[in-house]
XYZ file of C-alpha atoms in Angstrom:
144
model
C 15.661 24.596 9.425
C 15.311 27.545 7.627
C 14.580 30.247 9.393
C 11.940 32.462 9.140
C 11.451 35.207 6.418
C 8.472 38.459 7.711
C 8.599 38.422 3.556
C 6.920 34.872 3.185
C 3.604 35.998 4.562
C 1.685 37.876 3.612
C 1.159 41.618 5.498
C -2.974 40.946 5.545
C -5.596 41.508 9.172
C -5.327 38.921 10.788
C -5.922 35.996 12.060
C -3.614 34.433 10.238
C -5.668 31.994 7.859
C -3.682 28.130 7.989
C -4.707 26.096 4.513
C -3.978 22.141 5.901
C -3.366 19.245 3.495
C -3.327 15.732 5.354
C -4.722 13.080 4.615
C -5.025 11.240 8.179
C -8.081 12.320 9.751
C -6.436 11.793 13.183
C -2.980 13.866 12.443
C -5.647 15.874 11.350
C -7.832 16.655 13.501
C -5.331 17.215 16.252
C -3.842 19.810 13.904
C -7.202 21.625 13.408
C -6.958 21.204 17.597
C -3.509 22.204 17.815
C -3.828 24.721 16.259
C -6.862 26.348 17.645
C -5.153 27.076 20.554
C -3.473 29.175 18.753
C -4.464 33.506 19.054
C -4.373 34.798 15.622
C -5.323 31.158 13.598
C -7.534 30.154 11.336
C -7.918 27.229 9.315
C -8.808 28.788 6.581
C -9.514 24.996 4.523
C -8.529 21.556 4.795
C -8.086 19.075 1.583
C -6.052 14.958 2.031
C -6.176 15.008 -2.118
C -4.206 16.448 -3.915
C -6.716 17.653 -6.315
C -8.441 18.630 -3.913
C -5.917 20.545 -2.008
C -5.054 22.449 -6.250
C -8.892 23.242 -6.188
C -9.258 24.744 -2.808
C -6.411 26.372 -2.842
C -7.174 29.091 -5.931
C -10.850 29.468 -4.140
C -9.582 30.198 -0.603
C -7.067 32.762 0.337
C -4.430 31.376 2.991
C -0.948 33.027 4.764
C 0.775 29.128 5.421
C 0.575 26.206 3.565
C 1.044 22.853 5.468
C 1.934 19.538 3.159
C 1.739 15.831 4.021
C 3.990 14.607 1.196
C 2.080 11.395 1.110
C -1.734 11.365 0.577
C -4.337 9.774 -0.314
C -4.824 10.485 -4.135
C -1.672 12.759 -5.498
C 1.622 13.489 -2.719
C 2.553 16.928 -1.554
C 5.681 17.464 -3.625
C 3.494 17.727 -7.060
C 0.799 19.980 -5.416
C 4.442 22.266 -4.241
C 5.286 21.520 -8.011
C 2.419 22.818 -9.111
C 1.980 25.901 -7.210
C 5.469 27.233 -7.508
C 5.257 29.605 -9.819
C 1.851 30.949 -9.675
C 2.310 34.280 -8.417
C -0.970 34.088 -6.384
C 0.990 31.916 -3.937
C 3.939 33.396 -3.827
C 3.807 35.500 -0.020
C 2.141 32.013 1.602
C 4.393 30.005 4.099
C 4.919 27.106 2.830
C 5.356 23.842 5.318
C 5.856 20.245 4.562
C 5.416 18.626 8.060
C 5.730 14.131 7.055
C 6.801 11.020 7.641
C 9.044 11.360 4.594
C 11.574 12.701 6.736
C 15.214 12.517 4.377
C 16.898 15.135 2.972
C 15.695 14.214 -0.293
C 12.139 15.570 0.036
C 13.614 18.142 2.379
C 15.864 19.769 -1.053
C 13.032 19.055 -3.406
C 10.561 21.024 -1.306
C 13.176 24.317 -0.636
C 13.088 24.241 -4.773
C 9.840 24.273 -4.378
C 9.866 27.104 -1.688
C 9.430 25.035 1.381
C 9.885 27.561 4.128
C 10.038 24.802 7.235
C 10.174 20.995 7.320
C 9.288 18.957 9.971
C 9.157 15.387 10.626
C 4.973 14.477 11.716
C 6.715 11.148 13.695
C 9.392 13.168 16.242
C 8.840 17.735 15.164
C 4.012 18.614 16.190
C 6.022 20.905 19.350
C 8.310 22.675 16.726
C 5.873 23.059 14.417
C 3.206 24.234 17.095
C 6.109 26.143 18.704
C 6.454 28.545 14.995
C 2.979 28.824 14.503
C 2.766 30.685 17.413
C 5.939 32.402 16.676
C 4.368 33.748 13.370
C 1.039 34.866 14.587
C 2.742 36.247 17.554
C 5.167 37.906 15.515
C 1.986 39.446 13.122
C 0.090 40.619 15.689
C 3.232 42.884 17.430
C 3.012 44.089 13.742
C -0.784 44.978 13.589
C -0.593 46.489 16.456
C 2.818 49.082 15.177
């Protein structure tokens, strides 16, 4: 796992905006429920396909992008590839949360700017602990 890079997150006003790309309604609801319990985070948008995500990401500002690899249409790796060169997304923290937790996907994710990779079958607690830590650090920066 990668360490937190403070420069990855936009130095803006709270709350931090999370954009979630996940095709499973149950997983999406679970993630939104858990994020709602973290002070300083808000869900800026959601998508369940690659094309839908690309369209919304161009229109909705966000600080943290959480992407699944397998989507209803397209996939998260192509999405990350499509936004990798766009300066608009340079400062966003990119996280993959997927059942496809192989080293190949981790390596490809890093190639496209992914900061963290979590296996959604077993690492939800670590993902939400990271989000809590980031929101807390951002809150401290705002107060300084």
